[in-house]
Coordinates of C-alpha atoms and ligand atoms in Angstrom, one line a residue:
M133 CA 25.8 75.2 97.0
K134 CA 26.3 78.2 94.5
K135 CA 23.2 81.2 95.1
K136 CA 22.0 82.1 91.4
E137 CA 21.7 85.6 90.3
L138 CA 17.5 86.3 90.5
L139 CA 18.2 89.2 87.2
N140 CA 18.9 86.5 85.3
F141 CA 16.2 84.6 85.2
T142 CA 13.2 85.6 83.0
K143 CA 9.7 85.2 84.2
E144 CA 9.1 81.6 82.7
E145 CA 12.6 80.3 83.9
L146 CA 11.9 81.7 87.1
Q147 CA 8.7 79.9 87.6
G148 CA 10.1 76.8 86.6
F149 CA 13.0 77.4 89.3
M150 CA 10.1 77.9 91.9
K151 CA 8.1 74.4 90.6
A152 CA 11.6 72.8 91.4
H153 CA 11.9 74.1 94.9
G154 CA 7.9 72.8 96.0
E155 CA 6.7 76.4 95.5
P156 CA 3.7 77.9 93.4
S157 CA 4.6 79.3 90.1
Y158 CA 3.0 82.6 90.4
R159 CA 6.1 83.0 92.9
A160 CA 7.8 84.7 90.5
S161 CA 5.4 86.9 89.1
Q162 CA 5.0 88.1 92.9
I163 CA 9.2 88.3 92.8
F164 CA 9.2 89.8 89.5
R165 CA 6.8 93.1 91.1
W166 CA 9.0 93.0 94.0
V167 CA 12.4 93.4 92.5
Y168 CA 11.5 95.0 88.8
Q169 CA 7.9 97.2 90.1
K170 CA 9.4 98.6 92.9
G171 CA 13.5 98.0 93.4
I172 CA 13.2 95.9 97.0
L173 CA 16.5 93.8 96.6
D174 CA 16.5 92.3 99.7
F175 CA 14.1 89.3 100.1
S176 CA 13.0 90.0 103.7
Q177 CA 11.7 92.8 102.3
M178 CA 8.8 91.3 100.0
T179 CA 6.2 90.7 102.5
D180 CA 3.3 89.1 100.9
L181 CA 5.6 85.6 100.9
G182 CA 6.0 83.5 103.7
K183 CA 8.7 83.9 106.5
N184 CA 10.0 80.2 105.5
L185 CA 10.1 81.3 101.9
R186 CA 11.9 84.9 102.3
A187 CA 14.6 82.3 103.7
K188 CA 14.6 79.8 101.3
L189 CA 14.5 82.4 99.0
R190 CA 17.7 84.3 100.5
E191 CA 19.5 80.9 100.8
L192 CA 19.1 79.5 96.9
L193 CA 19.2 83.3 94.3
T194 CA 20.7 86.5 94.9
I195 CA 20.9 90.0 93.7
S196 CA 24.3 90.9 93.6
P197 CA 24.7 95.3 94.1
F198 CA 26.5 97.0 91.3
E199 CA 28.8 99.4 93.2
V200 CA 28.8 103.5 91.7
K201 CA 32.3 104.0 90.9
K202 CA 32.0 107.3 89.5
L203 CA 29.0 109.2 88.5
L204 CA 28.8 112.3 86.6
S205 CA 26.3 114.5 85.7
S206 CA 26.3 117.1 82.9
Q207 CA 24.3 120.6 83.0
D208 CA 21.2 119.3 80.9
G209 CA 21.1 116.5 83.8
T210 CA 22.7 113.8 81.5
L211 CA 23.6 111.4 84.0
K212 CA 26.7 108.7 83.5
F213 CA 27.8 105.6 85.3
L214 CA 30.8 103.7 85.4
F215 CA 29.2 100.4 87.7
S216 CA 31.4 98.2 89.3
L217 CA 30.6 94.6 88.0
P218 CA 29.6 92.0 91.2
H219 CA 32.4 89.7 89.7
G220 CA 34.7 92.1 88.3
D221 CA 34.8 94.4 85.0
E222 CA 33.4 97.9 84.9
I223 CA 30.6 98.9 82.7
E224 CA 29.1 102.7 81.6
S225 CA 25.6 103.4 81.4
V226 CA 24.2 106.5 80.9
V227 CA 20.3 108.1 81.6
M228 CA 19.2 111.1 79.7
F229 CA 15.9 113.3 80.3
Y230 CA 13.4 114.6 77.7
G231 CA 10.4 115.7 79.9
N232 CA 8.5 112.9 80.6
R233 CA 11.0 110.6 79.2
I234 CA 13.8 108.8 80.8
T235 CA 16.4 106.8 79.2
I236 CA 18.8 104.4 79.1
C237 CA 22.0 103.4 77.3
V238 CA 23.4 100.4 78.7
S239 CA 26.2 98.5 77.9
S240 CA 26.1 94.6 76.3
Q241 CA 29.0 93.9 76.5
V242 CA 32.3 94.5 78.4
G243 CA 34.6 96.2 75.3
C244 CA 33.2 95.8 72.5
P245 CA 34.8 93.1 69.2
V246 CA 34.3 95.4 66.8
G247 CA 36.9 98.2 67.1
C248 CA 35.4 101.1 65.5
R249 CA 38.3 103.8 64.7
F250 CA 36.4 106.5 66.6
C251 CA 35.8 105.2 69.7
A252 CA 37.0 105.0 73.1
T253 CA 35.3 101.4 73.5
G254 CA 36.3 100.1 70.1
M255 CA 40.1 101.1 70.5
S256 CA 40.1 100.0 74.3
G257 CA 39.5 96.2 72.8
F258 CA 37.3 93.7 74.1
R259 CA 36.5 91.6 77.3
R260 CA 33.7 89.2 76.9
N261 CA 29.9 89.6 77.0
L262 CA 27.9 90.8 79.5
F263 CA 25.4 88.1 81.9
T264 CA 21.6 88.6 81.5
Y265 CA 22.0 89.9 85.3
E266 CA 24.6 92.8 83.9
I267 CA 22.5 93.9 81.5
V268 CA 19.4 94.0 83.4
G269 CA 20.9 95.4 86.1
Q270 CA 21.8 98.3 85.4
I271 CA 18.5 99.6 84.9
L272 CA 17.7 98.5 87.8
F273 CA 21.0 100.1 89.9
A274 CA 20.4 103.6 88.0
Q275 CA 16.5 103.6 88.8
N276 CA 17.3 102.9 92.3
Y277 CA 19.9 105.1 92.6
I278 CA 17.7 108.3 90.4
G279 CA 14.5 107.6 92.0
K280 CA 12.5 107.5 89.3
K281 CA 10.9 104.9 86.1
I282 CA 13.1 104.7 83.6
T283 CA 11.1 104.6 80.2
N284 CA 13.2 103.9 77.7
I285 CA 15.7 101.4 76.9
V286 CA 18.6 102.6 74.0
F287 CA 21.3 99.1 73.4
M288 CA 23.7 101.7 72.4
G289 CA 26.7 101.4 75.2
M290 CA 29.6 99.5 75.3
G291 CA 29.7 97.1 73.0
E292 CA 27.6 95.6 69.7
P293 CA 24.5 94.1 71.4
L294 CA 23.7 91.3 67.7
L295 CA 27.6 89.6 69.3
N296 CA 25.9 88.9 72.2
Y297 CA 22.4 87.8 70.9
D298 CA 20.9 85.0 73.7
N299 CA 21.7 87.4 77.1
V300 CA 20.4 90.4 75.2
I301 CA 17.7 88.8 74.2
K302 CA 16.8 87.4 77.5
A303 CA 17.3 91.3 79.2
I304 CA 14.7 92.4 76.4
H305 CA 12.2 89.4 77.5
I306 CA 12.1 90.6 81.7
I307 CA 12.5 94.6 80.3
N308 CA 9.2 94.1 78.6
D309 CA 7.4 91.8 80.8
K310 CA 4.1 93.4 82.1
E311 CA 5.3 92.2 86.4
G312 CA 9.3 93.2 85.2
Y313 CA 9.4 96.6 83.9
N314 CA 6.6 96.5 81.4
I315 CA 8.6 98.5 78.8
G316 CA 6.7 98.1 75.2
Q317 CA 8.5 96.5 72.2
R318 CA 8.8 100.4 70.5
R319 CA 10.3 101.8 74.2
M320 CA 13.0 99.7 73.2
T321 CA 16.1 100.7 70.4
L322 CA 19.1 97.8 69.3
S323 CA 21.4 99.8 67.6
T324 CA 24.4 97.2 65.1
I325 CA 26.9 97.6 63.8
G326 CA 25.3 95.4 60.9
I327 CA 25.9 91.7 62.3
V328 CA 24.7 90.5 59.4
E329 CA 22.7 86.9 61.3
G330 CA 22.0 88.9 64.4
I331 CA 19.9 91.0 61.9
K332 CA 18.3 87.8 60.2
Q333 CA 17.8 85.9 63.3
L334 CA 15.9 89.7 65.3
A335 CA 13.2 89.5 62.4
K336 CA 12.0 86.4 64.0
E337 CA 11.3 87.0 67.4
K338 CA 8.1 87.8 68.9
I339 CA 9.4 90.6 70.8
R340 CA 11.7 93.4 69.2
P341 CA 12.9 96.4 69.9
N342 CA 13.4 100.0 67.4
L343 CA 16.5 98.5 64.8
A344 CA 19.5 101.1 64.2
F345 CA 22.0 100.7 61.9
S346 CA 25.1 102.1 62.5
I347 CA 25.9 102.6 59.1
H348 CA 28.9 105.4 59.9
A349 CA 29.6 105.9 55.9
P350 CA 28.0 105.2 52.5
S351 CA 30.6 103.1 50.8
D352 CA 32.5 100.2 51.9
E353 CA 35.5 101.9 51.0
I354 CA 34.4 105.0 54.0
R355 CA 32.9 102.0 55.8
D356 CA 36.5 100.2 56.0
K357 CA 38.4 102.4 56.5
I358 CA 36.5 103.6 60.1
V359 CA 34.3 100.6 60.7
P360 CA 36.7 97.1 60.4
I361 CA 34.5 94.6 60.9
N362 CA 33.0 96.1 57.3
K363 CA 35.6 93.5 55.8
K364 CA 33.0 91.0 57.4
Y365 CA 29.9 92.5 57.1
P366 CA 30.1 95.0 53.7
L367 CA 27.0 96.9 53.4
S368 CA 26.5 94.6 50.1
K369 CA 25.1 92.0 53.1
I370 CA 24.0 94.2 55.6
I371 CA 21.8 96.4 53.4
P372 CA 19.4 93.3 52.0
A373 CA 19.1 91.7 55.3
L374 CA 17.6 94.8 56.1
I375 CA 15.9 95.0 53.3
E376 CA 14.3 91.6 54.8
Y377 CA 13.9 92.6 58.1
R378 CA 11.3 95.7 56.9
K379 CA 9.3 92.7 54.4
I380 CA 9.4 90.6 57.4
T381 CA 8.2 93.1 60.5
H382 CA 7.1 96.0 58.7
R383 CA 9.1 98.4 60.8
K384 CA 11.1 101.5 60.5
I385 CA 15.0 100.9 60.1
T386 CA 16.8 103.5 61.6
L387 CA 20.1 104.5 60.2
E388 CA 22.9 106.2 62.5
Y389 CA 25.9 107.8 60.6
V390 CA 28.2 109.4 62.9
I391 CA 29.6 112.4 60.6
I392 CA 33.7 112.8 61.3
K393 CA 35.0 115.6 59.8
G394 CA 37.2 114.8 56.1
I395 CA 36.4 111.4 56.1
N396 CA 32.2 111.1 55.8
D397 CA 30.9 114.6 55.6
T398 CA 31.0 115.9 51.2
I399 CA 27.9 116.6 49.4
Q400 CA 28.9 113.0 47.2
D401 CA 28.7 111.2 50.9
A402 CA 25.3 112.6 51.5
R403 CA 23.7 111.8 48.1
I404 CA 24.5 108.2 48.8
L405 CA 23.5 107.9 52.3
R406 CA 20.5 109.5 51.0
D407 CA 19.9 107.1 47.9
I408 CA 20.3 103.9 50.4
A409 CA 17.4 105.4 53.0
R410 CA 15.5 105.5 50.2
K411 CA 15.5 102.1 49.1
L412 CA 15.1 100.9 53.2
R413 CA 12.3 104.0 53.4
A414 CA 14.7 104.6 57.1
K415 CA 14.7 107.6 58.7
V416 CA 18.3 109.3 59.1
N417 CA 20.1 110.0 62.4
V418 CA 22.9 112.3 61.8
I419 CA 25.2 112.1 64.9
P420 CA 28.2 114.9 64.8
L421 CA 31.2 112.6 66.6
N422 CA 31.7 113.3 69.9
P423 CA 35.9 113.8 70.0
V424 CA 37.7 111.2 71.8
P425 CA 40.9 112.3 73.6
G426 CA 44.1 110.7 71.8
L427 CA 42.3 110.1 68.5
D428 CA 42.4 112.3 65.3
F429 CA 39.4 112.4 64.4
L430 CA 37.1 115.5 64.7
P431 CA 33.1 116.9 64.1
P432 CA 32.1 118.8 61.2
E433 CA 32.1 122.8 61.1
E434 CA 28.1 123.6 61.9
E435 CA 27.4 124.1 58.2
T436 CA 28.5 121.7 56.8
I437 CA 26.6 119.3 59.4
E438 CA 23.7 121.4 58.0
R439 CA 24.5 120.8 54.2
F440 CA 24.8 117.5 55.4
A441 CA 21.6 116.6 56.6
R442 CA 19.5 119.2 54.0
I443 CA 20.8 117.0 51.6
V444 CA 20.0 113.1 52.8
S445 CA 16.7 115.0 54.1
E446 CA 15.0 115.3 50.6
R447 CA 12.1 112.6 50.5
V448 CA 13.7 111.1 53.8
E449 CA 13.3 111.9 57.4
V450 CA 16.5 113.6 59.4
S451 CA 17.6 114.6 62.4
I452 CA 21.0 116.3 64.0
R453 CA 20.9 114.2 67.1
K454 CA 21.5 117.2 69.9
S455 CA 25.2 115.2 71.8
K456 CA 23.9 114.7 75.7
G457 CA 26.3 115.3 78.0
R458 CA 29.1 116.1 76.1
E459 CA 31.1 117.9 78.5
I460 CA 30.6 114.5 80.8
Q461 CA 32.5 111.9 77.9
A462 CA 29.8 110.9 76.9
A463 CA 31.3 109.3 73.9
C464 CA 30.0 105.5 75.2
G465 CA 33.4 104.0 76.0
Q466 CA 34.8 107.4 77.2
L467 CA 35.0 107.5 81.0
R468 CA 36.0 103.8 81.5
A469 CA 38.7 104.4 79.2
E470 CA 39.9 107.7 81.4
Y471 CA 39.3 105.7 84.6
K472 CA 41.8 103.1 83.9
L473 CA 44.3 105.7 82.2
K474 CA 43.6 107.2 86.0
E475 CA 44.7 104.0 88.0
K476 CA 47.4 103.5 85.6
V477 CA 48.9 107.0 86.2
Y478 CA 48.1 106.9 89.6
Q479 CA 48.6 103.5 90.8
Ligands
LIG242 S1 31.0 102.6 68.5 FE1 29.7 101.0 68.6 S2 30.7 99.3 67.6 FE2 31.8 100.2 66.9 S3 33.2 99.6 68.7 FE3 31.9 101.8 69.8 S4 30.8 100.2 71.0 FE4 31.8 99.1 69.4

């Protein structure tokens, strides 16, 4: 019989699984605490479970290990993992340290079908959705590696999380579970390129992360050039969905804006973005582009970025996001793309 991946189970599912195998459902809570709170991956070390049960669990369940294929660390402490997944493929996760806060940026897909023109992941194509255990596992293996508890999660790595909806939502439940990682919904952020059906569905969830919309351009005309999926989900459809989301959830939305020299950095662009942010009562993160080798896009000069942010900031909360780990290819998908390139060169 094929063993099941333990990290695919929410606690309720694991309770059902334990019952189906003649065990009381509270065993699920014990197992969750061992794995997610203590980082123990070996059933034989779960000492409050009887010997027979431990042997049974070894036969039924597995936690397939991730291999750290490459690890880069930058001067500001940022760590970038290239994980080799148990059943093939590679993904990236980035761990960032801000005082007591330790944030992991997780991937939700291998590659990305959205194809943003300025993004290494988007340019390297799409392979598949990640399973729940491959999302949850990024936190577990990064945490065990650094030996410290991760406090915040952002779904901003490789892939579009709302195009892998069910697995991402299941992962969010495991992350939020009191006996799982016990990370509150307000300490999780999901960033979307604007998948309208996904935004509507998310509004109805019981556990919802903070929502960030990667707008990247103030008009469809500019957005069409850098975010090809904008043809399917134009701003005229996304903005009403976000207004509705806000009405239902009363949660603040963030607009993520990757600013690119000569593409979306004019005074006029800033004014339109400011008006959209006011309409949504959203805050804005201006993110200077992290240039990707081989792509023709650059960040604007510092004065242009500051002027842009100043204009947007008229009655809107704005920050210019400092780029962490710039020297370690922290732009999403860059490490995997580079690794693939090297593999090709040296094979
Ligand atoms: S920026 Fe995000 S949505 Fe766009 S291609 Fe890259 S990973 Fe996909």
